[in-house]
Short mmCIF file of C-alpha atoms and ligand atoms in Angstrom, two decimals:
data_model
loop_
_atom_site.label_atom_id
_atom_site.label_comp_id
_atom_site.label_asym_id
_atom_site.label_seq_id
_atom_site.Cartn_x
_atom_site.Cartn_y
_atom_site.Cartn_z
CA UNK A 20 -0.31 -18.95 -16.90
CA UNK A 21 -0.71 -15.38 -15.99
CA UNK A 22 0.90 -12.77 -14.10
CA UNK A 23 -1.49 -10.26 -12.43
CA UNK A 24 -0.81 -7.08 -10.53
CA UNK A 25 -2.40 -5.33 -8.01
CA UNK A 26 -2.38 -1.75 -7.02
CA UNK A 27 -3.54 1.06 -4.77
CA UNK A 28 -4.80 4.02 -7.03
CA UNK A 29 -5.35 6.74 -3.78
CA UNK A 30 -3.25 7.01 -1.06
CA UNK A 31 -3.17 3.64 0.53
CA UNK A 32 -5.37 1.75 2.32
CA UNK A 33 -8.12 1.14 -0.23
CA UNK A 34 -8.33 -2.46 0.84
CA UNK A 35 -5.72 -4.17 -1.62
CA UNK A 36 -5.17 -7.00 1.12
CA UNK A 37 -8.91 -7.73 1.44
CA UNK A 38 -8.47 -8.85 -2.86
CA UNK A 39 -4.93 -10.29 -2.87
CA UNK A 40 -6.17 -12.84 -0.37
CA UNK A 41 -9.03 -13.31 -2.61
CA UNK A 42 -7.04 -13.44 -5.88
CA UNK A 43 -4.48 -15.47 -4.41
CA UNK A 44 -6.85 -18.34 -4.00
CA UNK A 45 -6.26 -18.41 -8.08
CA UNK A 46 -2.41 -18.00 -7.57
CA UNK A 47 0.62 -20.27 -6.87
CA UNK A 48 3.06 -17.63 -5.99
CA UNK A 49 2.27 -14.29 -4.65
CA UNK A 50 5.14 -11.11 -4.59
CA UNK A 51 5.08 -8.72 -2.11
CA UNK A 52 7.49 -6.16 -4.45
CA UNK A 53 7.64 -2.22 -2.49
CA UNK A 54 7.40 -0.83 1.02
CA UNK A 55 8.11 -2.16 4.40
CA UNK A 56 5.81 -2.09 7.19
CA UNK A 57 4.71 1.06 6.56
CA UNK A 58 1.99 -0.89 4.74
CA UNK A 59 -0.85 -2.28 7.01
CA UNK A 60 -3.18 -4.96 4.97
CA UNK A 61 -6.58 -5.77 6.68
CA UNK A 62 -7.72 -9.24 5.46
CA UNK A 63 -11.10 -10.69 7.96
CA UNK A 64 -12.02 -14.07 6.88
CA UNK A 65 -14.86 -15.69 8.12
CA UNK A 66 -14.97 -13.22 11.41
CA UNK A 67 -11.16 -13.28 12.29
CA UNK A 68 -9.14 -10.30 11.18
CA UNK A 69 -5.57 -10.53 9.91
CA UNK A 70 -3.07 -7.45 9.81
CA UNK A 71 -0.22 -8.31 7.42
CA UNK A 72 2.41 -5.95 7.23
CA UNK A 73 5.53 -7.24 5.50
CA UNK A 74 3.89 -11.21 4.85
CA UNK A 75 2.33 -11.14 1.35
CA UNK A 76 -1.68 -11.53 2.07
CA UNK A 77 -1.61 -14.68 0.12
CA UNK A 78 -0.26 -16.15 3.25
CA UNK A 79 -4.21 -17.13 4.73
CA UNK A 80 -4.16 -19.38 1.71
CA UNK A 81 -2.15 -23.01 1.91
CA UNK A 82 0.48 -24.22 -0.35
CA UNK A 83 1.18 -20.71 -2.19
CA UNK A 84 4.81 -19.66 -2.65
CA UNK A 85 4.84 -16.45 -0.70
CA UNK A 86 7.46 -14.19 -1.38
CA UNK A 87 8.91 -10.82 0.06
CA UNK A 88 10.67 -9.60 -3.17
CA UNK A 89 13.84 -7.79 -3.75
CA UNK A 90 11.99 -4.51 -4.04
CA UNK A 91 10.96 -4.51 -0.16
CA UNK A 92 12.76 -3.31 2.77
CA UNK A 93 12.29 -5.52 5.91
CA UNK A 94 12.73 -4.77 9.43
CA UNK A 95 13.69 -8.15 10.86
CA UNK A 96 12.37 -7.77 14.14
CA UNK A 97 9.17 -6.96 13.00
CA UNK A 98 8.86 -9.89 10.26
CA UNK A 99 9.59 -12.49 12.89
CA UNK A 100 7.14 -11.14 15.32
CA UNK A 101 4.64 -11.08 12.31
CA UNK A 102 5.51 -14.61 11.44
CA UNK A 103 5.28 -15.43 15.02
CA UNK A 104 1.64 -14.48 15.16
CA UNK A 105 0.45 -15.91 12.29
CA UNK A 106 1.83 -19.03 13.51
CA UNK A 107 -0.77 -18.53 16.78
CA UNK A 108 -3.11 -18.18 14.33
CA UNK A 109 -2.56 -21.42 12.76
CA UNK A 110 -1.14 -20.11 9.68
CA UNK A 111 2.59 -21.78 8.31
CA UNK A 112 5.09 -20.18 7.01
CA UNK A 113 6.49 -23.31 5.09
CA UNK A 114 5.85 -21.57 1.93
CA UNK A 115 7.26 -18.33 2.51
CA UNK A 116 10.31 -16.99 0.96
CA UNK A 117 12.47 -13.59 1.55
CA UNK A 118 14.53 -12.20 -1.46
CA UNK A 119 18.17 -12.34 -0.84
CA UNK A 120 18.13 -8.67 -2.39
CA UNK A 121 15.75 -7.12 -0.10
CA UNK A 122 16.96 -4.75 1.59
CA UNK A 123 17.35 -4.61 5.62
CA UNK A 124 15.83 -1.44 8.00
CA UNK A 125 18.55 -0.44 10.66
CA UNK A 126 17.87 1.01 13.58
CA UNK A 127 19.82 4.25 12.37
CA UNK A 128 17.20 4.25 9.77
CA UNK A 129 14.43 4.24 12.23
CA UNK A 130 16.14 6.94 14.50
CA UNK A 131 16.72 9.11 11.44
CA UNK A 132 13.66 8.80 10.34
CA UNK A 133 12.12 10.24 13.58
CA UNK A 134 14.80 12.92 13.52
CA UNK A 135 14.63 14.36 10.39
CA UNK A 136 10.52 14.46 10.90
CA UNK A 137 11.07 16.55 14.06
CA UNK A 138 13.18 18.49 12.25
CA UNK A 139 10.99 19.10 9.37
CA UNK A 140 8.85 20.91 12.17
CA UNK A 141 5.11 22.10 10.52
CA UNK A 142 6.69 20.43 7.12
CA UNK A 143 6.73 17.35 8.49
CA UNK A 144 5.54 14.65 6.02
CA UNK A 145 3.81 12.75 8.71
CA UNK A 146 5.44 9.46 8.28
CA UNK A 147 4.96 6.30 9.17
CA UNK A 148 8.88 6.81 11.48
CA UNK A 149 9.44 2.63 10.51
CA UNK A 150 12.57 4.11 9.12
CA UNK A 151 11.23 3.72 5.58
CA UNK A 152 12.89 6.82 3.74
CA UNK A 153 15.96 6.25 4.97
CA UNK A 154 16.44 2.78 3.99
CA UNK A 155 15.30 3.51 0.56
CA UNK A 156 18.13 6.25 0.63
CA UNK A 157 20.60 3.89 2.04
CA UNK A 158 20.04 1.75 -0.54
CA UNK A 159 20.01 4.37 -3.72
CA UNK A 160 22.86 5.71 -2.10
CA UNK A 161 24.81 2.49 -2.72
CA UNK A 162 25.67 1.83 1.59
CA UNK A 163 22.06 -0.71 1.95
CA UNK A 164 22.58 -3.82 3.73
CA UNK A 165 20.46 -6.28 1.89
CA UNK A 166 18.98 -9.76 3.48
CA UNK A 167 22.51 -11.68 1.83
CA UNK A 168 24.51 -9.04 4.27
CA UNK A 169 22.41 -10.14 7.01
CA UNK A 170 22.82 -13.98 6.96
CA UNK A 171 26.81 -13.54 6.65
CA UNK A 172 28.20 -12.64 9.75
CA UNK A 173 31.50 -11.36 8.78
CA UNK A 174 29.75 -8.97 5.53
CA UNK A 175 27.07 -7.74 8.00
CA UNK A 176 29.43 -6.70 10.57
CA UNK A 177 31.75 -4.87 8.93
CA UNK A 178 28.64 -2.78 7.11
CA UNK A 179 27.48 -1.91 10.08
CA UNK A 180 30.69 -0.51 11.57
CA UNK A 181 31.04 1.36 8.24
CA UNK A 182 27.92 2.65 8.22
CA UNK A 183 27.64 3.82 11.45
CA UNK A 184 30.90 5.77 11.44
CA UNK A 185 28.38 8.24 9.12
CA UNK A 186 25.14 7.79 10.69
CA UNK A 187 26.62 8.27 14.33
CA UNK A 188 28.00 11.34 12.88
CA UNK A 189 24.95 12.44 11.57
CA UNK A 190 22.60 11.65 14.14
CA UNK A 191 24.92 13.32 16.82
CA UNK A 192 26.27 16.49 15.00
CA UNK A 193 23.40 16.96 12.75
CA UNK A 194 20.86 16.14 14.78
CA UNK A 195 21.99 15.84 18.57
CA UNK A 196 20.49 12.69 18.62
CA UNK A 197 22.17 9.71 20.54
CA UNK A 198 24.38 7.30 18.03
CA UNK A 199 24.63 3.49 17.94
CA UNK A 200 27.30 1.38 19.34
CA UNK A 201 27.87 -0.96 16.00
CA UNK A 202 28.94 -3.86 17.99
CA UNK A 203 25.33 -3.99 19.87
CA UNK A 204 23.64 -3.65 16.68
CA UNK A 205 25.69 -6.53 15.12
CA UNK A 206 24.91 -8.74 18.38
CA UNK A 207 21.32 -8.48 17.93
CA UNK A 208 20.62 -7.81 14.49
CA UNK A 209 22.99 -11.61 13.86
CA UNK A 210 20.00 -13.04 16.60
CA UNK A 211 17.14 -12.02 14.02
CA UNK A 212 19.73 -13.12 10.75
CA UNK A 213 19.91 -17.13 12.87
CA UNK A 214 15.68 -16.92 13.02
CA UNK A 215 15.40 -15.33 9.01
CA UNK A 216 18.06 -16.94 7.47
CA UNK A 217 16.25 -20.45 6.83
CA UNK A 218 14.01 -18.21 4.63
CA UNK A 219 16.40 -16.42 2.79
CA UNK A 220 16.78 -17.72 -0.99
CA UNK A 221 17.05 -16.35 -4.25
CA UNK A 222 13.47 -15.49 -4.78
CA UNK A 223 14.19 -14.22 -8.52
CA UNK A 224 14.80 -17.38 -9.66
CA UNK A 225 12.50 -19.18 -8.00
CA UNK A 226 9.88 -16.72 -9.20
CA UNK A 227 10.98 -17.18 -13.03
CA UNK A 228 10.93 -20.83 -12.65
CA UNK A 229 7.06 -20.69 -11.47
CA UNK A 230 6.39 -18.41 -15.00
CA UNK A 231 8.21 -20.59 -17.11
CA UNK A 232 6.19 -23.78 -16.11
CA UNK A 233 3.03 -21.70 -16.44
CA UNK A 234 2.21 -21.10 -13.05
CA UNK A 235 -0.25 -17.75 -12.02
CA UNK A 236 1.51 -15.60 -10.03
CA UNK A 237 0.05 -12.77 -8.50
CA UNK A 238 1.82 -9.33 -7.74
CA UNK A 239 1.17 -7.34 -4.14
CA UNK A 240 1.38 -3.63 -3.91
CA UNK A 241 1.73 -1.90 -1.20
CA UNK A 242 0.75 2.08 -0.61
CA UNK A 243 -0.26 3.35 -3.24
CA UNK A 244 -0.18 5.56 -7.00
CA UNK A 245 -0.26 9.11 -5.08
CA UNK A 246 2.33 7.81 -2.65
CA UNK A 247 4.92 6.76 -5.51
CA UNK A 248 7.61 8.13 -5.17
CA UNK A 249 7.94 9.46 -9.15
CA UNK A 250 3.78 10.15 -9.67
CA UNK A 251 2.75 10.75 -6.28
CA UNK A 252 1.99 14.33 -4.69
CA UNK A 253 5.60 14.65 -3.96
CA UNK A 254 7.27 15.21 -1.11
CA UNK A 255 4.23 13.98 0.61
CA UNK A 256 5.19 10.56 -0.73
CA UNK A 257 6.60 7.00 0.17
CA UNK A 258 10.30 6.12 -1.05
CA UNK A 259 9.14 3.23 -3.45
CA UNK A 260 7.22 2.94 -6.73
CA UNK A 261 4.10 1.48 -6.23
CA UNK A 262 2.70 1.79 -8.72
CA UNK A 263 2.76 -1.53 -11.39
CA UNK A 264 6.27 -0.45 -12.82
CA UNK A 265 7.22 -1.07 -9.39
CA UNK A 266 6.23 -4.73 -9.54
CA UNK A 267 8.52 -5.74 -12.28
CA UNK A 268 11.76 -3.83 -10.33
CA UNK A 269 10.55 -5.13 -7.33
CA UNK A 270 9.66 -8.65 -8.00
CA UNK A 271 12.12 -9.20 -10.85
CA UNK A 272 9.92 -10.01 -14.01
CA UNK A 273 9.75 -8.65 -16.81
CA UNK A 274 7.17 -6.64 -18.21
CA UNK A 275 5.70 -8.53 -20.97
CA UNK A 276 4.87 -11.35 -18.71
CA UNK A 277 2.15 -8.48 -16.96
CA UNK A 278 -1.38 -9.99 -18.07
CA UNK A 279 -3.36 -7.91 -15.36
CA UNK A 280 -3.24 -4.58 -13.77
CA UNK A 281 -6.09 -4.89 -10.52
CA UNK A 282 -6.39 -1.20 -9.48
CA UNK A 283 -8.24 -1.05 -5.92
CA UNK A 284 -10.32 2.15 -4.57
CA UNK A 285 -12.59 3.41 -2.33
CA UNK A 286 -16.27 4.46 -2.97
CA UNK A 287 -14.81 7.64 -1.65
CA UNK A 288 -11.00 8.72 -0.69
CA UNK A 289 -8.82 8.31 2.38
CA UNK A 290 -5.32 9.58 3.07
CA UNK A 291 -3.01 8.90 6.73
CA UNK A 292 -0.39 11.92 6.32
CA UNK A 293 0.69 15.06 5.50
CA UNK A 294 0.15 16.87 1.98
CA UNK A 295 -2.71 17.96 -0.62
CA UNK A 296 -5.87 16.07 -0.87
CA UNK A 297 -8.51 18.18 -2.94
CA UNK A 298 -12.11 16.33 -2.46
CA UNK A 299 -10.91 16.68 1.29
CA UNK A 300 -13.82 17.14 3.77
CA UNK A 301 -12.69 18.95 6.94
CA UNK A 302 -16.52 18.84 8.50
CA UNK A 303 -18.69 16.62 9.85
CA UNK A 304 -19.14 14.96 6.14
CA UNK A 305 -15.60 14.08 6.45
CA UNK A 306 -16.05 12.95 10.24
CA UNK A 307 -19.41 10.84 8.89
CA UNK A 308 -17.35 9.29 6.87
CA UNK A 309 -14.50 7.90 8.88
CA UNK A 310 -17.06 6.94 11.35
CA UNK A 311 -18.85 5.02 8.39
CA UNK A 312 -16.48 3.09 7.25
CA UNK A 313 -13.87 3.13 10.44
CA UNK A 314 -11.28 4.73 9.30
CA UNK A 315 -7.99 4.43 11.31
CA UNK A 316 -4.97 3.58 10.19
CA UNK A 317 -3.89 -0.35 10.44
CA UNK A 318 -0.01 0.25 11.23
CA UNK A 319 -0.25 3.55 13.29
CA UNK A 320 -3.73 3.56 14.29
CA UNK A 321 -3.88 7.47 13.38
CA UNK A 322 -7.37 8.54 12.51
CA UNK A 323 -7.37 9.30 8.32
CA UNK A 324 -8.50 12.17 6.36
CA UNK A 325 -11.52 11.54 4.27
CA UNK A 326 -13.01 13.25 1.53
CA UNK A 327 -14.96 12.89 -1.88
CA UNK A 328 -14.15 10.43 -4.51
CA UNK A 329 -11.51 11.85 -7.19
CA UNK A 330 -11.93 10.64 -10.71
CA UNK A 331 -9.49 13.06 -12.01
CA UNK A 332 -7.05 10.77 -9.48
CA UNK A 333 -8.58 7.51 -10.71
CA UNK A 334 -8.03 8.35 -14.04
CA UNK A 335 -4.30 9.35 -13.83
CA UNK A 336 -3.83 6.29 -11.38
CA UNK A 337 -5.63 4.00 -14.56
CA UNK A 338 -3.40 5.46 -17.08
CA UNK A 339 -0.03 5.18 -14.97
CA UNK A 340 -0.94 1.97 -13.85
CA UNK A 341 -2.44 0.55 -16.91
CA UNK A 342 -5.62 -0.81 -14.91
CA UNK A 343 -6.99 -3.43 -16.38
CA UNK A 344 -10.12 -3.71 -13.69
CA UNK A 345 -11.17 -1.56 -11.26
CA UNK A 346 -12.03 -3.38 -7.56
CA UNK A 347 -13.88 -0.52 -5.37
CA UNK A 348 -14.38 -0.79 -1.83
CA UNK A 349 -17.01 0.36 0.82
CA UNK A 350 -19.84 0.42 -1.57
CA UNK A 351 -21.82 -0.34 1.58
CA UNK A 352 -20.20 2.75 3.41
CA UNK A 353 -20.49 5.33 1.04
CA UNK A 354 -24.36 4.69 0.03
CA UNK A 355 -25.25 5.51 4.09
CA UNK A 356 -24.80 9.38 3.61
CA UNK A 357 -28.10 10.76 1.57
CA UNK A 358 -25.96 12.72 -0.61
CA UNK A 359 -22.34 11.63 -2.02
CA UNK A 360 -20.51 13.81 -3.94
CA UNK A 361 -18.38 12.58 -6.72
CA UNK A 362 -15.39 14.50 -7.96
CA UNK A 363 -15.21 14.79 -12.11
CA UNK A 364 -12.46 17.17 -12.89
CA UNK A 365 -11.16 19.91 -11.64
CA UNK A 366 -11.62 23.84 -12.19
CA UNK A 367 -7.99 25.35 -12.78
CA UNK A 368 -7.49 29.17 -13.51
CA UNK A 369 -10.78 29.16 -15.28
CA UNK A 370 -10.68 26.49 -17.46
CA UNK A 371 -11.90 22.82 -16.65
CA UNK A 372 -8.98 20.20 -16.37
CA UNK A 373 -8.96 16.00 -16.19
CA UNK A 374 -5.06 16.60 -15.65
CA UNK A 375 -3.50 15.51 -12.33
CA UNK A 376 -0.52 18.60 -11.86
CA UNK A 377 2.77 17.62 -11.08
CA UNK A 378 3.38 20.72 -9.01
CA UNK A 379 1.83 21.24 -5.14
CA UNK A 380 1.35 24.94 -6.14
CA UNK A 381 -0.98 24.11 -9.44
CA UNK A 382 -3.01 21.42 -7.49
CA UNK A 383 -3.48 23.95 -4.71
CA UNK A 384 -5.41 25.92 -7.09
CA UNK A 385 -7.52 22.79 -8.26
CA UNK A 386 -11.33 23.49 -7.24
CA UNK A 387 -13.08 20.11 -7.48
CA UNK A 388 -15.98 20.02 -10.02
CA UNK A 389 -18.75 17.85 -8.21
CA UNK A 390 -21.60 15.43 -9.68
CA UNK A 391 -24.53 14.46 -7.08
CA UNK A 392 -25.63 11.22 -6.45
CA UNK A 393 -28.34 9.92 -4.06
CA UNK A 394 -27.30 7.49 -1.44
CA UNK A 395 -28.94 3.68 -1.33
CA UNK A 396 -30.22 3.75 2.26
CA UNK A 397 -30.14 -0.02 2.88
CA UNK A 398 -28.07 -2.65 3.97
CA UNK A 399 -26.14 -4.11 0.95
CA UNK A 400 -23.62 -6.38 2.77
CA UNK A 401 -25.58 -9.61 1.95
CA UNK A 402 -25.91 -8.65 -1.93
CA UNK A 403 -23.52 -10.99 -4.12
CA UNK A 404 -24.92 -10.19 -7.78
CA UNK A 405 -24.35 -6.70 -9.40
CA UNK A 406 -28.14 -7.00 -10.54
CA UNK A 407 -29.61 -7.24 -7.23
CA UNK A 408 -27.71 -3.79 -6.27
CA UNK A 409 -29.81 -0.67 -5.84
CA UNK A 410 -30.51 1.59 -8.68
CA UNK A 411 -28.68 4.24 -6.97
CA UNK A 412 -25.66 2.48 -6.23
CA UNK A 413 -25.50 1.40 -9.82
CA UNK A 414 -25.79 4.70 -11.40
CA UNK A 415 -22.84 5.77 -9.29
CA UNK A 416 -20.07 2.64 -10.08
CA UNK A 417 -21.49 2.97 -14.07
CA UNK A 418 -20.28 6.69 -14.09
CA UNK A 419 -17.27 6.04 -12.46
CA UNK A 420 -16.17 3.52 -15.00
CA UNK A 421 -17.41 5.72 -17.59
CA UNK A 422 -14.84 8.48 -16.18
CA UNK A 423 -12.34 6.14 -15.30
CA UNK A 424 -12.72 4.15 -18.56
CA UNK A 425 -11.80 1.17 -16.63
CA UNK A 426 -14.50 -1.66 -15.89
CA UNK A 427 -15.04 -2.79 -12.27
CA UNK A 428 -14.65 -5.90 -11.87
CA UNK A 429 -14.70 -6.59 -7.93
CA UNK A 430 -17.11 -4.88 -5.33
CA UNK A 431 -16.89 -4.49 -1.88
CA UNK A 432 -19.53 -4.38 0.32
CA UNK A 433 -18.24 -5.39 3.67
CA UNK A 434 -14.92 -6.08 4.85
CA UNK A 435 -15.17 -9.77 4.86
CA UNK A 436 -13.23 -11.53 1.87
CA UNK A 437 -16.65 -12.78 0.97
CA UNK A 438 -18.37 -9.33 0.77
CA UNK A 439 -17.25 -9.18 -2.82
CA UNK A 440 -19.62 -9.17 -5.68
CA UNK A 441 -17.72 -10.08 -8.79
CA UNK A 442 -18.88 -8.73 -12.01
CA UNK A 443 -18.94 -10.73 -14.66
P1 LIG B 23 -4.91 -1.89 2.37
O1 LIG B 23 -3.77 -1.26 3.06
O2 LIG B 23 -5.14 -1.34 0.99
O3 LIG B 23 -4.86 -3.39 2.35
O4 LIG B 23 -6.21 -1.48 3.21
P2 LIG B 23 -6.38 -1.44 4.83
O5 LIG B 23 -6.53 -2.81 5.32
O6 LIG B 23 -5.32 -0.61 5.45
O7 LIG B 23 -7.70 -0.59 4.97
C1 LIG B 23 -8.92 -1.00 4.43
C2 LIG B 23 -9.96 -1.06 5.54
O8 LIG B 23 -11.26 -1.14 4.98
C3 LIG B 23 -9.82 -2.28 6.44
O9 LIG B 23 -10.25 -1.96 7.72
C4 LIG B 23 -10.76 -3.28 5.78
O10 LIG B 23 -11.22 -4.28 6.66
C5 LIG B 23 -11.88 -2.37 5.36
N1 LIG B 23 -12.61 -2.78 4.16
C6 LIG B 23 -12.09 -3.26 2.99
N2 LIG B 23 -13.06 -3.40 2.07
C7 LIG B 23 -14.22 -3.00 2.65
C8 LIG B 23 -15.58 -2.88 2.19
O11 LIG B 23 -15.90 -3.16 1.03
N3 LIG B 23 -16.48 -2.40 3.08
C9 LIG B 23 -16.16 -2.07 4.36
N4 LIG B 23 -17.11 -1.61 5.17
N5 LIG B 23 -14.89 -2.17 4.83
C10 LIG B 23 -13.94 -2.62 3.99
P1 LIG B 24 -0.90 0.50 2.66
O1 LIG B 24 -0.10 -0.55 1.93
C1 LIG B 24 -1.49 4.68 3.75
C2 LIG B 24 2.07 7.24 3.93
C3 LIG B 24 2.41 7.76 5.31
C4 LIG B 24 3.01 9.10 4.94
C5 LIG B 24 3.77 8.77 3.66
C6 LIG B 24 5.26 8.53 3.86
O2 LIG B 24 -1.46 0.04 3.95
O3 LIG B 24 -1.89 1.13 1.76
P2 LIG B 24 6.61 6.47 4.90
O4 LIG B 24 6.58 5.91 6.29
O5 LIG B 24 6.25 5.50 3.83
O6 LIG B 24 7.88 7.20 4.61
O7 LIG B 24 5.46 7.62 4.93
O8 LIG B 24 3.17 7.59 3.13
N1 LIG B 24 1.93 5.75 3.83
C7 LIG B 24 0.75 5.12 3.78
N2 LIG B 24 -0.51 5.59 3.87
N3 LIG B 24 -1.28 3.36 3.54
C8 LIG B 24 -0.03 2.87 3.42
O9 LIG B 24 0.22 1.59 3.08
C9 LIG B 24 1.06 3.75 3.58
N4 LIG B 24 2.40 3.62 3.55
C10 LIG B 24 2.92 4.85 3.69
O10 LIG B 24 1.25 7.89 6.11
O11 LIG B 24 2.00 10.00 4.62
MG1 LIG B 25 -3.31 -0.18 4.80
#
């Protein structure tokens, strides 16, 4: 048996769905346990690309207990339409499973969400508007409607007319936005509970079953460590904890069971948003780079920022996380440019600093402290053994771990699942 967790250690998108479809092949049940669909998880097999949102990537895979776990918060409509396409696709959902405690995105959440972004003006935090904040409030605030709400018609509906009485008031006199007539909401929000509900179980126990007759179960993150919510460059943050804490609140188990701590990276660093990003690269380095490796976002299609490789970021998200491996992505991308850059502390006020500052004001005076490294101009996709990797690609993942100190374990050099050269 054994209970593995993986993790973003940037901010998002380092290609954690590409490795939970590859580590669920060794699973039986995999946890989706923070987020919504704010999250956007490219897996390609064999040619085909899948976008998973709010199903747990171990999905591709047949006969594994999928689970959405207590710690998520679903938008209905969404999750059937994501179902529905998977389905196309030839994939079941037989095996899939939403936690009764999950919490449920309204469509005053979305609104809000969109209103109090506008409002934010040049402060906005450039969110994802899928109503994820609010949700997250609702439901720390004590007035959430979780998935058990949903499937009871007479609980659901007289949340919603509670709920709205506020919201409405909010949205309209706060905000001058247009309210929501509750019994609307109710009528179609019941047609998604009749589609979800045959889904709907008590995923905790289910999940503690699977650990107790030794099954390997396999914890999904979602975002990312510098998105959490506690350890993230706050308020330029998600409303979750991401981070692996997150998977024992979010999935339910405890934390000795934790055998594993996967943290996955780029070769170099990404971020879709507002807020501080030091190894940023505003220039045509930056530009290279998205080109490079294609990045734009997966759930909003924005284009992302991109920038140098922090270790001072690595090595926070290693100790927060408790990363057990490292699994870096877009090896191939990175070793294109002649020159990479990699970031090994900062320079604060003088002095040199491996610390990762809690306050905006103290990592705006963070100068990165650069090492050079020469790029591998060739085509690495087909390579499956570390030792048949160029020199120069080498020398860069074996000081990374030495900063990190955190072995890789996975590498990706393309974005198929099979583009992966496991270490041994
Ligand atoms: P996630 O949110 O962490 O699952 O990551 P995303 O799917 O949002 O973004 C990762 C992007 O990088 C996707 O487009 C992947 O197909 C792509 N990708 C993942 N690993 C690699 C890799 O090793 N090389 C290349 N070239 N692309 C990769
Ligand atoms: P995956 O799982 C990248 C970012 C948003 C925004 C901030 C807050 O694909 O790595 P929210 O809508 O969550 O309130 O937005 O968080 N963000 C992500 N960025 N990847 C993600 O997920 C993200 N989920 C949220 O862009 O800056
Ligand atoms: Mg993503």
């Amino acid at each position: 048996m054994a209970v593995r967790v993986v993790v973003g250690t940037q901010w998002g998108d380092e290609g954690k769905g590409k490795y939970i479809d590859m580590l669920a092949r060794e699973s039986d049940v995999v946890v989706r346990f923070s987020g919504g669909n704010n999250a956007g998880h490219t897996v390609v097999v064999g040619g085909v690309k899948y976008a998973l949102h709010l199903v747990p990537s171990g999905i591709l895979h047949k006969g594994k207990l999928c689970i959405i776990g207590n710690g998520v918060v679903i938008d209905p409509a969404v999750l059937i339409k994501e179902i529905s396409e998977l389905k196309e696709k030839g994939i079941s959902d037989e095996n899939l499973v939403i936690s009764d405690r999950a919490h449920v995105i309204m469509p005053y959440h979305k609104l809000l969400d969109e209103l109090q972004e506008n409002f934010r003006g040049e402060k906005s935090l450039g969110t994802t508007k899928r109503g994820i904040g609010p949700a997250y409030a609702d439901k720390t605030e004590r007035s959430g409607i979780r998935m058990c709400d949903l499937i009871d018609p007479d609980t659901f509906a007289e949340k919603v007319r509670e709920n709205l009485k506020v919201k409405n008031l909010i949205i309209e006199k706060v905000y001058g936005g247009k309210g929501f007539d509750a019994e609307t909401v109710i009528e179609e929000y019941l047609g998604y509970a009749d589609i979800l509900k045959k889904y709907v179980a008590d995923a905790n126990s289910m999940l503690f079953d699977a650990i107790r007759s030794g099954k390997d179960v396999l914890l999904e993150g979602a975002q990312a460590t510098l998105l959490d919510l506690d350890f993230g460059t706050y308020p330029y943050v998600t409303s979750s904890n991401p981070i692996a804490g997150g998977g024992c609140i979010g999935a339910g188990i405890a934390p000795l069971y934790i055998d594993e701590v996967y943290g996955v990276m780029k070769a170099y660093t990404s971020r879709v948003g507002a807020g501080p990003f030091p190894t940023e690269q505003k220039n045509e380095i930056g530009d290279r780079i998205r080109d490079l490796g294609w990045e734009y976002g997966t759930t909003t299609g924005r284009p992302r920022r991109c920038g140098w490789l922090d270790m001072v970021m690595i090595r926070y998200a290693a100790r927060i996380n408790g990363l057990t491996w490292l699994a870096i992505n877009h090896v191939d991308t990175i070793g294109k440019l002649e020159k990479i850059k990699l970031c090994t502390a900062y320079r604060k006020d003088g002095k040199i600093t491996l610390d990762f500052p809690a306050s905006l004001k103290e990592l705006a005076k963070c100068e990165p402290v650069y090492e050079e490294f020469d790029g591998w101009n060739e085509d690495i996709s087909n390579v499956r053994r570390y030792e048949d990797l160029p020199e120069n690609a080498k020398r860069y993942l074996s000081r990374i771990e030495e900063i990190a100190e955190v072995k890789i374990k996975l590498i990706g050099v393309g974005k198929d699942r099979e583009q992966t050269i496991v270490v041994d």
